[in-house]
């Protein structure tokens, strides 16, 4: 079973209420909000940007937020709310990152060794290096567009893994 990442954008005040525990995330109809699935790339993109599996430093740590102390109860893995100012900071940090800069950060062999999801040692080969980068790049570009639109609208977002 694949574990996928999903964002949805909502009004900043609502994000703050979710983060404070005043509103339960499960009470919202998530399909009513603009969203983006990033398939199985969530941990790999976080690793690419932050150099570790979780708890990346802001603002790049806000791109695929996986901070264990910032999650709220939701599903098996929790959810990670970001206020509008955090979305704007993340957008600014990734707006200028291009493919060449991302390639400089990309270390496929280390990602396999560290078992960055969805890469599992023994399940991938060196032949997977370029296709996997292309797979991540496709979703990174989608994330950049989603953050651009969300920041322009002054909204926050919630990221969760399912």
PDB file of C-alpha atoms in Angstrom:
ATOM      1  CA  UNK A   1       0.000   0.000   0.000  1.00  0.00           C
ATOM      2  CA  UNK A   2       1.414   3.365  -1.039  1.00  0.00           C
ATOM      3  CA  UNK A   3       1.547   6.193   1.455  1.00  0.00           C
ATOM      4  CA  UNK A   4       0.711   9.493  -0.231  1.00  0.00           C
ATOM      5  CA  UNK A   5       0.850  13.160   0.712  1.00  0.00           C
ATOM      6  CA  UNK A   6      -1.947  15.679   0.279  1.00  0.00           C
ATOM      7  CA  UNK A   7      -2.278  19.441   0.784  1.00  0.00           C
ATOM      8  CA  UNK A   8      -5.407  21.510   1.021  1.00  0.00           C
ATOM      9  CA  UNK A   9      -5.654  25.285   1.282  1.00  0.00           C
ATOM     10  CA  UNK A  10      -8.042  27.122   3.577  1.00  0.00           C
ATOM     11  CA  UNK A  11      -8.544  30.446   5.272  1.00  0.00           C
ATOM     12  CA  UNK A  12      -5.727  31.348   7.650  1.00  0.00           C
ATOM     13  CA  UNK A  13      -8.055  31.837  10.617  1.00  0.00           C
ATOM     14  CA  UNK A  14      -9.343  28.287  10.176  1.00  0.00           C
ATOM     15  CA  UNK A  15      -5.767  26.938  10.020  1.00  0.00           C
ATOM     16  CA  UNK A  16      -4.979  28.725  13.277  1.00  0.00           C
ATOM     17  CA  UNK A  17      -8.065  27.230  14.933  1.00  0.00           C
ATOM     18  CA  UNK A  18      -7.043  23.755  13.755  1.00  0.00           C
ATOM     19  CA  UNK A  19      -3.491  24.236  15.052  1.00  0.00           C
ATOM     20  CA  UNK A  20      -4.823  25.433  18.419  1.00  0.00           C
ATOM     21  CA  UNK A  21      -7.124  22.413  18.693  1.00  0.00           C
ATOM     22  CA  UNK A  22     -10.271  24.558  18.617  1.00  0.00           C
ATOM     23  CA  UNK A  23     -11.536  22.788  15.487  1.00  0.00           C
ATOM     24  CA  UNK A  24     -11.051  19.101  14.782  1.00  0.00           C
ATOM     25  CA  UNK A  25      -9.672  18.523  11.319  1.00  0.00           C
ATOM     26  CA  UNK A  26     -11.910  15.482  10.874  1.00  0.00           C
ATOM     27  CA  UNK A  27     -14.951  17.766  11.151  1.00  0.00           C
ATOM     28  CA  UNK A  28     -14.073  19.473   7.834  1.00  0.00           C
ATOM     29  CA  UNK A  29     -15.080  18.257   4.395  1.00  0.00           C
ATOM     30  CA  UNK A  30     -11.608  18.331   2.878  1.00  0.00           C
ATOM     31  CA  UNK A  31     -12.938  17.882  -0.662  1.00  0.00           C
ATOM     32  CA  UNK A  32     -14.519  21.347  -0.366  1.00  0.00           C
ATOM     33  CA  UNK A  33     -11.064  22.995  -0.381  1.00  0.00           C
ATOM     34  CA  UNK A  34      -8.487  23.391  -3.165  1.00  0.00           C
ATOM     35  CA  UNK A  35      -6.009  20.547  -2.849  1.00  0.00           C
ATOM     36  CA  UNK A  36      -2.955  18.846  -4.271  1.00  0.00           C
ATOM     37  CA  UNK A  37      -1.811  15.239  -4.093  1.00  0.00           C
ATOM     38  CA  UNK A  38       1.944  14.690  -4.271  1.00  0.00           C
ATOM     39  CA  UNK A  39       1.679  10.926  -4.491  1.00  0.00           C
ATOM     40  CA  UNK A  40       4.569   9.078  -2.819  1.00  0.00           C
ATOM     41  CA  UNK A  41       7.108  11.937  -3.138  1.00  0.00           C
ATOM     42  CA  UNK A  42       6.402  13.624   0.208  1.00  0.00           C
ATOM     43  CA  UNK A  43       9.356  12.306   2.220  1.00  0.00           C
ATOM     44  CA  UNK A  44      11.774  12.364  -0.727  1.00  0.00           C
ATOM     45  CA  UNK A  45      11.021  16.023  -1.498  1.00  0.00           C
ATOM     46  CA  UNK A  46      11.360  16.926   2.173  1.00  0.00           C
ATOM     47  CA  UNK A  47      14.713  15.101   2.237  1.00  0.00           C
ATOM     48  CA  UNK A  48      15.833  16.786  -0.986  1.00  0.00           C
ATOM     49  CA  UNK A  49      15.111  20.237   0.461  1.00  0.00           C
ATOM     50  CA  UNK A  50      16.107  19.700   4.094  1.00  0.00           C
ATOM     51  CA  UNK A  51      18.678  16.898   4.094  1.00  0.00           C
ATOM     52  CA  UNK A  52      16.761  14.794   6.609  1.00  0.00           C
ATOM     53  CA  UNK A  53      13.620  12.709   6.835  1.00  0.00           C
ATOM     54  CA  UNK A  54      11.644  14.971   9.188  1.00  0.00           C
ATOM     55  CA  UNK A  55      11.826  18.179  11.196  1.00  0.00           C
ATOM     56  CA  UNK A  56      13.439  20.314   8.483  1.00  0.00           C
ATOM     57  CA  UNK A  57      14.397  23.893   9.208  1.00  0.00           C
ATOM     58  CA  UNK A  58      12.044  26.622   7.978  1.00  0.00           C
ATOM     59  CA  UNK A  59      11.358  27.948   5.472  1.00  0.00           C
ATOM     60  CA  UNK A  60      12.240  24.872   3.367  1.00  0.00           C
ATOM     61  CA  UNK A  61      10.910  22.689   6.179  1.00  0.00           C
ATOM     62  CA  UNK A  62       7.499  24.242   5.502  1.00  0.00           C
ATOM     63  CA  UNK A  63       7.358  22.917   1.930  1.00  0.00           C
ATOM     64  CA  UNK A  64       6.533  19.367   2.999  1.00  0.00           C
ATOM     65  CA  UNK A  65       5.938  19.984   6.698  1.00  0.00           C
ATOM     66  CA  UNK A  66       6.831  16.920   8.741  1.00  0.00           C
ATOM     67  CA  UNK A  67       7.648  18.463  12.105  1.00  0.00           C
ATOM     68  CA  UNK A  68       6.706  15.937  14.765  1.00  0.00           C
ATOM     69  CA  UNK A  69       5.942  18.619  17.354  1.00  0.00           C
ATOM     70  CA  UNK A  70       3.632  20.563  15.025  1.00  0.00           C
ATOM     71  CA  UNK A  71       1.195  17.857  13.995  1.00  0.00           C
ATOM     72  CA  UNK A  72      -2.477  17.635  14.859  1.00  0.00           C
ATOM     73  CA  UNK A  73      -4.491  14.459  15.252  1.00  0.00           C
ATOM     74  CA  UNK A  74      -5.694  13.211  11.896  1.00  0.00           C
ATOM     75  CA  UNK A  75      -5.568   9.730  10.393  1.00  0.00           C
ATOM     76  CA  UNK A  76      -2.660   7.400  11.013  1.00  0.00           C
ATOM     77  CA  UNK A  77       0.136   9.923  10.557  1.00  0.00           C
ATOM     78  CA  UNK A  78      -1.308  13.225  11.766  1.00  0.00           C
ATOM     79  CA  UNK A  79      -1.583  16.446   9.799  1.00  0.00           C
ATOM     80  CA  UNK A  80       0.582  19.528   9.669  1.00  0.00           C
ATOM     81  CA  UNK A  81      -1.061  22.967   9.544  1.00  0.00           C
ATOM     82  CA  UNK A  82       0.785  25.984   8.120  1.00  0.00           C
ATOM     83  CA  UNK A  83      -0.322  29.571   8.681  1.00  0.00           C
ATOM     84  CA  UNK A  84      -0.448  31.969   5.732  1.00  0.00           C
ATOM     85  CA  UNK A  85       2.857  33.612   6.739  1.00  0.00           C
ATOM     86  CA  UNK A  86       4.555  30.185   6.771  1.00  0.00           C
ATOM     87  CA  UNK A  87       3.123  29.366   3.340  1.00  0.00           C
ATOM     88  CA  UNK A  88       4.417  32.712   2.033  1.00  0.00           C
ATOM     89  CA  UNK A  89       7.890  32.064   3.498  1.00  0.00           C
ATOM     90  CA  UNK A  90       7.996  28.577   1.952  1.00  0.00           C
ATOM     91  CA  UNK A  91       6.832  29.921  -1.389  1.00  0.00           C
ATOM     92  CA  UNK A  92       9.529  32.580  -1.379  1.00  0.00           C
ATOM     93  CA  UNK A  93      12.166  29.925  -0.556  1.00  0.00           C
ATOM     94  CA  UNK A  94      11.188  27.627  -3.426  1.00  0.00           C
ATOM     95  CA  UNK A  95      10.149  30.215  -6.015  1.00  0.00           C
ATOM     96  CA  UNK A  96      13.662  30.560  -7.359  1.00  0.00           C
ATOM     97  CA  UNK A  97      14.817  26.941  -6.976  1.00  0.00           C
ATOM     98  CA  UNK A  98      15.315  25.500 -10.425  1.00  0.00           C
ATOM     99  CA  UNK A  99      16.096  22.023 -11.702  1.00  0.00           C
ATOM    100  CA  UNK A 100      19.876  22.625 -11.664  1.00  0.00           C
ATOM    101  CA  UNK A 101      19.817  23.697  -8.006  1.00  0.00           C
ATOM    102  CA  UNK A 102      17.685  20.699  -7.066  1.00  0.00           C
ATOM    103  CA  UNK A 103      20.077  18.371  -8.897  1.00  0.00           C
ATOM    104  CA  UNK A 104      22.920  19.714  -6.747  1.00  0.00           C
ATOM    105  CA  UNK A 105      20.954  18.637  -3.655  1.00  0.00           C
ATOM    106  CA  UNK A 106      20.000  15.234  -5.085  1.00  0.00           C
ATOM    107  CA  UNK A 107      21.969  12.256  -3.758  1.00  0.00           C
ATOM    108  CA  UNK A 108      20.100   9.163  -4.845  1.00  0.00           C
ATOM    109  CA  UNK A 109      22.490   6.662  -3.255  1.00  0.00           C
ATOM    110  CA  UNK A 110      22.255   8.351   0.141  1.00  0.00           C
ATOM    111  CA  UNK A 111      18.481   8.540  -0.126  1.00  0.00           C
ATOM    112  CA  UNK A 112      18.350   4.792  -0.789  1.00  0.00           C
ATOM    113  CA  UNK A 113      20.772   4.098   2.072  1.00  0.00           C
ATOM    114  CA  UNK A 114      18.697   6.277   4.432  1.00  0.00           C
ATOM    115  CA  UNK A 115      15.529   4.495   3.202  1.00  0.00           C
ATOM    116  CA  UNK A 116      13.819   7.720   2.264  1.00  0.00           C
ATOM    117  CA  UNK A 117      10.255   6.830   1.291  1.00  0.00           C
ATOM    118  CA  UNK A 118       9.439   5.468  -1.270  1.00  0.00           C
ATOM    119  CA  UNK A 119      12.999   4.229  -1.864  1.00  0.00           C
ATOM    120  CA  UNK A 120      13.859   0.945  -0.201  1.00  0.00           C
ATOM    121  CA  UNK A 121      17.299  -0.602  -0.363  1.00  0.00           C
ATOM    122  CA  UNK A 122      17.108  -3.685  -2.540  1.00  0.00           C
ATOM    123  CA  UNK A 123      13.956  -2.434  -4.280  1.00  0.00           C
ATOM    124  CA  UNK A 124      15.705   0.129  -6.495  1.00  0.00           C
ATOM    125  CA  UNK A 125      18.768   0.129  -8.720  1.00  0.00           C
ATOM    126  CA  UNK A 126      21.093   2.762 -10.141  1.00  0.00           C
ATOM    127  CA  UNK A 127      18.897   2.746 -13.238  1.00  0.00           C
ATOM    128  CA  UNK A 128      16.152   4.343 -11.134  1.00  0.00           C
ATOM    129  CA  UNK A 129      18.212   7.460 -10.309  1.00  0.00           C
ATOM    130  CA  UNK A 130      17.112   9.682 -13.212  1.00  0.00           C
ATOM    131  CA  UNK A 131      13.480   8.506 -13.405  1.00  0.00           C
ATOM    132  CA  UNK A 132      13.107   9.090  -9.670  1.00  0.00           C
ATOM    133  CA  UNK A 133      14.516  12.610  -9.926  1.00  0.00           C
ATOM    134  CA  UNK A 134      12.060  13.333 -12.762  1.00  0.00           C
ATOM    135  CA  UNK A 135       9.215  11.941 -10.629  1.00  0.00           C
ATOM    136  CA  UNK A 136      10.154  14.226  -7.708  1.00  0.00           C
ATOM    137  CA  UNK A 137      10.704  17.239  -9.969  1.00  0.00           C
ATOM    138  CA  UNK A 138       7.229  16.882 -11.457  1.00  0.00           C
ATOM    139  CA  UNK A 139       5.635  17.032  -8.010  1.00  0.00           C
ATOM    140  CA  UNK A 140       8.014  19.719  -6.745  1.00  0.00           C
ATOM    141  CA  UNK A 141       6.814  21.939  -9.611  1.00  0.00           C
ATOM    142  CA  UNK A 142       3.201  21.170  -8.678  1.00  0.00           C
ATOM    143  CA  UNK A 143       3.958  22.091  -5.048  1.00  0.00           C
ATOM    144  CA  UNK A 144       5.539  25.366  -6.169  1.00  0.00           C
ATOM    145  CA  UNK A 145       2.422  26.254  -8.191  1.00  0.00           C
ATOM    146  CA  UNK A 146       0.129  25.296  -5.300  1.00  0.00           C
ATOM    147  CA  UNK A 147       2.141  27.367  -2.798  1.00  0.00           C
ATOM    148  CA  UNK A 148       2.221  30.307  -5.218  1.00  0.00           C
ATOM    149  CA  UNK A 149      -1.561  30.307  -5.558  1.00  0.00           C
ATOM    150  CA  UNK A 150      -2.159  29.702  -1.847  1.00  0.00           C
ATOM    151  CA  UNK A 151       0.251  32.494  -0.841  1.00  0.00           C
ATOM    152  CA  UNK A 152      -1.280  34.895  -3.379  1.00  0.00           C
ATOM    153  CA  UNK A 153      -4.700  34.270  -1.825  1.00  0.00           C
ATOM    154  CA  UNK A 154      -3.338  34.826   1.696  1.00  0.00           C
ATOM    155  CA  UNK A 155      -4.385  31.344   2.778  1.00  0.00           C
ATOM    156  CA  UNK A 156      -2.837  28.736   5.010  1.00  0.00           C
ATOM    157  CA  UNK A 157      -2.811  25.040   4.351  1.00  0.00           C
ATOM    158  CA  UNK A 158      -2.822  21.628   5.929  1.00  0.00           C
ATOM    159  CA  UNK A 159      -0.611  18.784   4.777  1.00  0.00           C
ATOM    160  CA  UNK A 160      -1.345  15.197   5.696  1.00  0.00           C
ATOM    161  CA  UNK A 161      -0.170  11.730   4.804  1.00  0.00           C
ATOM    162  CA  UNK A 162      -2.586   8.952   4.006  1.00  0.00           C
TER     163      UNK A 162
END
